[in-house]
Amino acid sequence: MLLVASALAGLLGCAQKTESQEDENEEGHPLLGVVQAVEVEGLAMTVAHEEIPDFMPPMTMVFRVSPGDVKVFKKGDQIKARMVRDEDGGFRLIKIWKIDDEAAETMRRVNKRLEETVEDLGAGYYLAEGDAFPEFALVDQFGDTVTPTRYLGKPFMLNFIFTRCTDAEMCPLSTSKMATLQRLAKEAGLDDLEFVSVTLDPKFDTPSVLRTYAEAYGIDGENFRFVTGERDSVRQLIKSMALTHINTGDDIIHSLATVLVDRDRNIVKRSVKKAWNPIEFLEAAKGL
Ligand SMILES: [Cu+2]
């Protein structure tokens, strides 16, 4: 565990406040419902929704959705979303999340431990090489819950990105390098090396947004999961790496961290540089 500038703890505190204020004036109406049908070609979803207070009684409606959403959601899924109007008056669902009580309970349990680990670490400290990487449970680009079991006894690469990042040198480059590393690892026969990218923007990066992003980079999702979830849980992981993370509303000012974790969950290699080298990580992974 190493100490970083204590000013960072203060910054994280600020970001937290801004985000909860944002929630109140979020776009559209909150919607709860059950998916009745998904039109993959038509990019639409039929949803039986509950009453939307002061706006609409319970009813079954067809909503426009994104190309990622028609892949992630299926008939019978319970969802929460925001309902907005398109310019032509059509109804659209955005920020769709699956409601799964059992998965939510698992995530609460695992991420409670994550929170305790990060609290024990103390403000201004971060997990360094040799430290154990904490267990976490989040949702991936397929809408599935990723639990610690998935990485049991397996080495993994983990970094942080967000899909709206416009700084070519930051997230876009990092994702390209992770994709390269995934390909090189496969060629090198490192069959059980897993890849995880944690979003810095869980509010915007829903499972389907992450799915579309991963596909745009030609990433094979089999052993490469982009994860999102409750903002508090994601924030704990960000804190464990002492990343700069300032949400300005339109953008996120952030730093990077890339780690390689071994089969015993210990961090064996860590870089906080933009110019982290995938070949160096590949070589380190070969020794695990
Ligand atoms: Cu970025």
Short mmCIF file of C-alpha atoms and ligand atoms in Angstrom, two decimals:
data_model
loop_
_atom_site.label_atom_id
_atom_site.label_comp_id
_atom_site.label_asym_id
_atom_site.label_seq_id
_atom_site.Cartn_x
_atom_site.Cartn_y
_atom_site.Cartn_z
CA MET A 1 0.00 0.00 0.00
CA LEU A 2 1.40 3.35 -0.96
CA LEU A 3 0.48 6.87 -0.04
CA VAL A 4 -0.61 9.40 -2.62
CA ALA A 5 -1.45 13.07 -2.32
CA SER A 6 -4.15 13.41 0.31
CA ALA A 7 -5.91 16.04 -1.81
CA LEU A 8 -7.32 13.18 -3.82
CA ALA A 9 -9.67 12.06 -1.07
CA GLY A 10 -11.19 15.52 -1.10
CA LEU A 11 -11.72 15.40 -4.84
CA LEU A 12 -13.56 12.10 -4.66
CA GLY A 13 -15.83 13.55 -2.03
CA CYS A 14 -16.80 16.40 -4.35
CA ALA A 15 -17.55 14.11 -7.27
CA GLN A 16 -19.90 12.12 -5.07
CA LYS A 17 -22.00 15.14 -4.22
CA THR A 18 -22.27 16.28 -7.83
CA GLU A 19 -23.48 12.87 -8.93
CA SER A 20 -26.35 12.61 -6.46
CA GLN A 21 -27.50 16.11 -7.41
CA GLU A 22 -27.47 15.02 -11.05
CA ASP A 23 -29.91 12.21 -10.32
CA GLU A 24 -32.69 14.62 -9.48
CA ASN A 25 -32.67 16.38 -12.81
CA GLU A 26 -32.00 13.35 -14.94
CA GLU A 27 -33.56 13.27 -18.39
CA GLY A 28 -36.98 11.65 -18.95
CA HIS A 29 -39.29 9.66 -16.67
CA PRO A 30 -38.34 6.68 -14.53
CA LEU A 31 -39.92 3.46 -15.78
CA LEU A 32 -40.29 -0.02 -14.30
CA GLY A 33 -41.60 -2.90 -16.38
CA VAL A 34 -41.31 -6.35 -17.88
CA VAL A 35 -40.06 -7.00 -21.42
CA GLN A 36 -42.77 -8.69 -23.51
CA ALA A 37 -40.98 -8.82 -26.87
CA VAL A 38 -37.74 -7.72 -28.50
CA GLU A 39 -37.49 -6.72 -32.16
CA VAL A 40 -33.83 -7.09 -33.02
CA GLU A 41 -34.15 -5.75 -36.57
CA GLY A 42 -36.60 -3.01 -35.68
CA LEU A 43 -34.60 -1.85 -32.63
CA ALA A 44 -37.71 -1.91 -30.49
CA MET A 45 -38.89 -3.51 -27.30
CA THR A 46 -42.45 -4.10 -26.08
CA VAL A 47 -42.63 -3.43 -22.36
CA ALA A 48 -45.53 -3.77 -19.90
CA HIS A 49 -44.75 -0.90 -17.59
CA GLU A 50 -46.01 0.19 -14.23
CA GLU A 51 -47.65 3.53 -13.62
CA ILE A 52 -45.42 6.50 -14.32
CA PRO A 53 -46.53 8.98 -11.66
CA ASP A 54 -48.16 12.14 -13.04
CA PHE A 55 -47.53 10.98 -16.57
CA MET A 56 -48.96 7.65 -17.68
CA PRO A 57 -51.06 4.78 -16.29
CA PRO A 58 -49.70 1.19 -16.43
CA MET A 59 -49.76 -0.11 -20.01
CA THR A 60 -47.96 -2.18 -22.62
CA MET A 61 -46.08 -0.10 -25.17
CA VAL A 62 -43.50 -0.45 -27.91
CA PHE A 63 -40.36 1.57 -27.25
CA ARG A 64 -37.39 2.39 -29.41
CA VAL A 65 -34.14 1.09 -27.96
CA SER A 66 -30.47 0.95 -28.97
CA PRO A 67 -28.74 -1.79 -30.99
CA GLY A 68 -26.99 -2.91 -27.79
CA ASP A 69 -30.26 -3.16 -25.86
CA VAL A 70 -31.89 -5.60 -28.29
CA LYS A 71 -28.91 -7.92 -27.74
CA VAL A 72 -28.78 -7.66 -23.94
CA PHE A 73 -32.47 -7.84 -23.03
CA LYS A 74 -34.94 -10.61 -23.64
CA LYS A 75 -38.58 -11.48 -23.09
CA GLY A 76 -39.41 -11.81 -19.40
CA ASP A 77 -36.67 -9.51 -18.13
CA GLN A 78 -37.70 -7.10 -15.41
CA ILE A 79 -36.19 -3.72 -16.16
CA LYS A 80 -35.78 -0.19 -14.93
CA ALA A 81 -35.12 2.57 -17.44
CA ARG A 82 -35.68 6.22 -18.31
CA MET A 83 -38.38 7.01 -20.84
CA VAL A 84 -37.70 9.92 -23.18
CA ARG A 85 -39.36 11.35 -26.32
CA ASP A 86 -37.52 11.42 -29.61
CA GLU A 87 -37.80 14.56 -31.72
CA ASP A 88 -40.60 13.01 -33.79
CA GLY A 89 -42.57 12.24 -30.63
CA GLY A 90 -41.73 8.52 -30.49
CA PHE A 91 -41.04 6.97 -27.09
CA ARG A 92 -37.56 5.69 -26.36
CA LEU A 93 -36.04 3.84 -23.42
CA ILE A 94 -32.54 4.76 -22.34
CA LYS A 95 -30.34 3.68 -19.43
CA ILE A 96 -31.98 0.27 -19.25
CA TRP A 97 -30.89 -2.02 -16.42
CA LYS A 98 -32.13 -5.50 -15.63
CA ILE A 99 -33.65 -5.90 -12.18
CA ASP A 100 -32.51 -9.19 -10.68
CA ASP A 101 -32.97 -9.47 -6.92
CA GLU A 102 -30.77 -12.52 -6.51
CA ALA A 103 -27.89 -10.96 -8.45
CA ALA A 104 -28.37 -7.70 -6.56
CA GLU A 105 -28.06 -9.56 -3.26
CA THR A 106 -24.82 -11.26 -4.37
CA MET A 107 -23.43 -7.91 -5.48
CA ARG A 108 -24.37 -6.28 -2.18
CA ARG A 109 -22.66 -9.04 -0.21
CA VAL A 110 -19.45 -9.11 -2.24
CA ASN A 111 -19.18 -5.36 -2.64
CA LYS A 112 -19.69 -4.82 1.08
CA ARG A 113 -16.42 -6.67 1.59
CA LEU A 114 -14.87 -4.59 -1.18
CA GLU A 115 -15.95 -1.46 0.65
CA GLU A 116 -14.44 -2.70 3.91
CA THR A 117 -11.16 -3.50 2.16
CA VAL A 118 -11.00 -0.03 0.68
CA GLU A 119 -11.90 1.56 4.01
CA ASP A 120 -9.12 -0.41 5.72
CA LEU A 121 -6.74 0.82 3.08
CA GLY A 122 -7.42 4.38 4.16
CA ALA A 123 -7.85 7.60 2.21
CA GLY A 124 -4.95 8.40 -0.05
CA TYR A 125 -3.56 4.85 -0.17
CA TYR A 126 -3.81 2.50 -3.11
CA LEU A 127 -3.25 -1.15 -3.82
CA ALA A 128 0.27 -1.71 -5.08
CA GLU A 129 2.19 -4.63 -6.55
CA GLY A 130 2.18 -7.45 -4.01
CA ASP A 131 -1.19 -6.44 -2.53
CA ALA A 132 -4.25 -8.64 -2.96
CA PHE A 133 -6.77 -7.33 -5.46
CA PRO A 134 -10.18 -7.08 -3.73
CA GLU A 135 -13.11 -9.24 -4.81
CA PHE A 136 -15.90 -7.44 -6.64
CA ALA A 137 -19.24 -8.27 -8.25
CA LEU A 138 -20.51 -6.20 -11.17
CA VAL A 139 -22.59 -6.56 -14.35
CA ASP A 140 -20.99 -7.22 -17.72
CA GLN A 141 -21.75 -6.28 -21.34
CA PHE A 142 -24.01 -9.33 -21.67
CA GLY A 143 -26.13 -8.27 -18.70
CA ASP A 144 -24.69 -11.13 -16.62
CA THR A 145 -23.35 -10.74 -13.11
CA VAL A 146 -19.61 -11.17 -12.86
CA THR A 147 -18.77 -12.62 -9.44
CA PRO A 148 -15.40 -13.50 -7.88
CA THR A 149 -15.99 -17.17 -8.80
CA ARG A 150 -15.34 -16.28 -12.42
CA TYR A 151 -11.71 -15.38 -11.63
CA LEU A 152 -11.07 -18.05 -9.03
CA GLY A 153 -7.60 -19.46 -9.68
CA LYS A 154 -7.26 -17.48 -12.90
CA PRO A 155 -4.96 -14.58 -13.71
CA PHE A 156 -6.57 -11.43 -15.08
CA MET A 157 -5.76 -8.05 -16.58
CA LEU A 158 -7.87 -5.18 -15.30
CA ASN A 159 -8.10 -1.54 -16.31
CA PHE A 160 -10.50 1.41 -16.17
CA ILE A 161 -12.17 3.16 -19.09
CA PHE A 162 -15.38 4.91 -20.03
CA THR A 163 -17.05 4.70 -23.40
CA ARG A 164 -17.59 8.45 -23.93
CA CYS A 165 -13.91 9.25 -23.39
CA THR A 166 -12.77 11.49 -26.23
CA ASP A 167 -9.08 11.67 -25.32
CA ALA A 168 -7.56 9.37 -27.92
CA GLU A 169 -4.47 8.88 -25.75
CA MET A 170 -6.50 7.67 -22.78
CA CYS A 171 -9.42 5.20 -22.86
CA PRO A 172 -9.58 4.59 -26.63
CA LEU A 173 -5.87 3.76 -26.73
CA SER A 174 -6.09 1.64 -23.56
CA THR A 175 -8.96 -0.39 -24.98
CA SER A 176 -7.05 -0.93 -28.23
CA LYS A 177 -4.07 -2.15 -26.25
CA MET A 178 -6.22 -4.48 -24.15
CA ALA A 179 -7.72 -5.87 -27.38
CA THR A 180 -4.19 -6.38 -28.76
CA LEU A 181 -3.13 -8.06 -25.56
CA GLN A 182 -6.15 -10.35 -25.67
CA ARG A 183 -5.14 -11.42 -29.19
CA LEU A 184 -1.45 -11.86 -28.30
CA ALA A 185 -2.30 -13.85 -25.18
CA LYS A 186 -4.43 -16.19 -27.25
CA GLU A 187 -1.62 -16.65 -29.76
CA ALA A 188 0.79 -17.34 -26.89
CA GLY A 189 -1.51 -20.03 -25.54
CA LEU A 190 -2.39 -18.18 -22.34
CA ASP A 191 -5.82 -19.71 -22.44
CA ASP A 192 -7.06 -18.87 -18.98
CA LEU A 193 -5.97 -15.21 -18.85
CA GLU A 194 -9.09 -13.09 -18.37
CA PHE A 195 -9.64 -9.41 -19.17
CA VAL A 196 -11.74 -6.92 -17.25
CA SER A 197 -12.41 -3.25 -18.03
CA VAL A 198 -14.21 -1.35 -15.29
CA THR A 199 -16.20 1.69 -16.38
CA LEU A 200 -15.45 5.06 -14.82
CA ASP A 201 -18.94 6.17 -15.87
CA PRO A 202 -21.43 3.57 -14.56
CA LYS A 203 -24.34 5.95 -14.91
CA PHE A 204 -23.98 6.21 -18.67
CA ASP A 205 -22.21 2.91 -19.37
CA THR A 206 -25.05 0.42 -19.05
CA PRO A 207 -24.45 -3.21 -20.10
CA SER A 208 -25.70 -2.50 -23.62
CA VAL A 209 -23.53 0.61 -24.02
CA LEU A 210 -20.53 -1.49 -23.01
CA ARG A 211 -21.59 -4.25 -25.42
CA THR A 212 -21.70 -1.87 -28.37
CA TYR A 213 -18.35 -0.41 -27.31
CA ALA A 214 -16.64 -3.81 -26.99
CA GLU A 215 -17.96 -4.91 -30.37
CA ALA A 216 -16.71 -1.72 -32.01
CA TYR A 217 -13.20 -2.71 -30.89
CA GLY A 218 -13.63 -6.23 -32.23
CA ILE A 219 -13.26 -7.67 -28.75
CA ASP A 220 -14.12 -11.30 -28.09
CA GLY A 221 -16.38 -11.13 -25.04
CA GLU A 222 -15.72 -14.72 -24.05
CA ASN A 223 -12.79 -13.83 -21.75
CA PHE A 224 -13.08 -10.04 -21.82
CA ARG A 225 -15.77 -8.49 -19.67
CA PHE A 226 -16.57 -4.80 -19.51
CA VAL A 227 -18.18 -4.21 -16.15
CA THR A 228 -20.51 -1.66 -14.64
CA GLY A 229 -22.97 -1.52 -11.75
CA GLU A 230 -23.89 0.45 -8.67
CA ARG A 231 -21.92 3.66 -8.63
CA ASP A 232 -20.78 3.09 -5.05
CA SER A 233 -19.27 -0.29 -5.86
CA VAL A 234 -17.51 1.01 -8.95
CA ARG A 235 -16.27 3.94 -6.89
CA GLN A 236 -14.68 1.54 -4.39
CA LEU A 237 -12.62 -0.05 -7.14
CA ILE A 238 -11.62 3.39 -8.40
CA LYS A 239 -10.59 4.30 -4.85
CA SER A 240 -8.60 1.09 -4.42
CA MET A 241 -6.39 2.29 -7.26
CA ALA A 242 -6.48 5.93 -6.05
CA LEU A 243 -7.46 7.05 -9.53
CA THR A 244 -8.26 10.67 -10.19
CA HIS A 245 -11.97 10.66 -11.05
CA ILE A 246 -13.73 13.99 -11.39
CA ASN A 247 -17.14 13.99 -13.01
CA THR A 248 -17.74 17.39 -14.59
CA GLY A 249 -21.17 16.41 -15.92
CA ASP A 250 -20.23 16.23 -19.61
CA ASP A 251 -16.86 14.66 -19.10
CA ILE A 252 -14.80 12.71 -16.60
CA ILE A 253 -11.32 13.86 -15.77
CA HIS A 254 -9.42 10.77 -14.84
CA SER A 255 -6.14 8.96 -14.55
CA LEU A 256 -5.45 5.37 -15.62
CA ALA A 257 -4.47 2.19 -13.85
CA THR A 258 -3.72 -1.14 -15.47
CA VAL A 259 -3.00 -4.20 -13.37
CA LEU A 260 -2.15 -7.84 -13.83
CA VAL A 261 -3.47 -10.09 -11.06
CA ASP A 262 -2.14 -13.62 -10.51
CA ARG A 263 -3.97 -16.85 -9.70
CA ASP A 264 -3.88 -16.03 -5.97
CA ARG A 265 -5.45 -12.60 -6.61
CA ASN A 266 -2.23 -10.71 -5.95
CA ILE A 267 -1.30 -7.73 -8.08
CA VAL A 268 1.91 -8.68 -9.86
CA LYS A 269 2.20 -5.76 -12.23
CA ARG A 270 0.71 -2.30 -12.14
CA SER A 271 1.04 0.74 -14.39
CA VAL A 272 -0.55 4.14 -14.03
CA LYS A 273 0.96 5.45 -17.24
CA LYS A 274 -0.90 6.32 -20.41
CA ALA A 275 1.94 4.60 -22.25
CA TRP A 276 1.58 1.24 -20.48
CA ASN A 277 3.10 -1.45 -22.63
CA PRO A 278 0.97 -4.49 -23.50
CA ILE A 279 4.09 -6.53 -24.37
CA GLU A 280 5.47 -6.06 -20.85
CA PHE A 281 2.17 -7.26 -19.41
CA LEU A 282 2.13 -10.19 -21.82
CA GLU A 283 5.61 -11.23 -20.69
CA ALA A 284 4.57 -10.96 -17.04
CA ALA A 285 1.43 -12.99 -17.72
CA LYS A 286 3.50 -15.77 -19.30
CA GLY A 287 5.18 -16.36 -15.95
CA LEU A 288 1.93 -16.89 -14.04
CU CU B 1 -10.60 8.30 -20.70
#
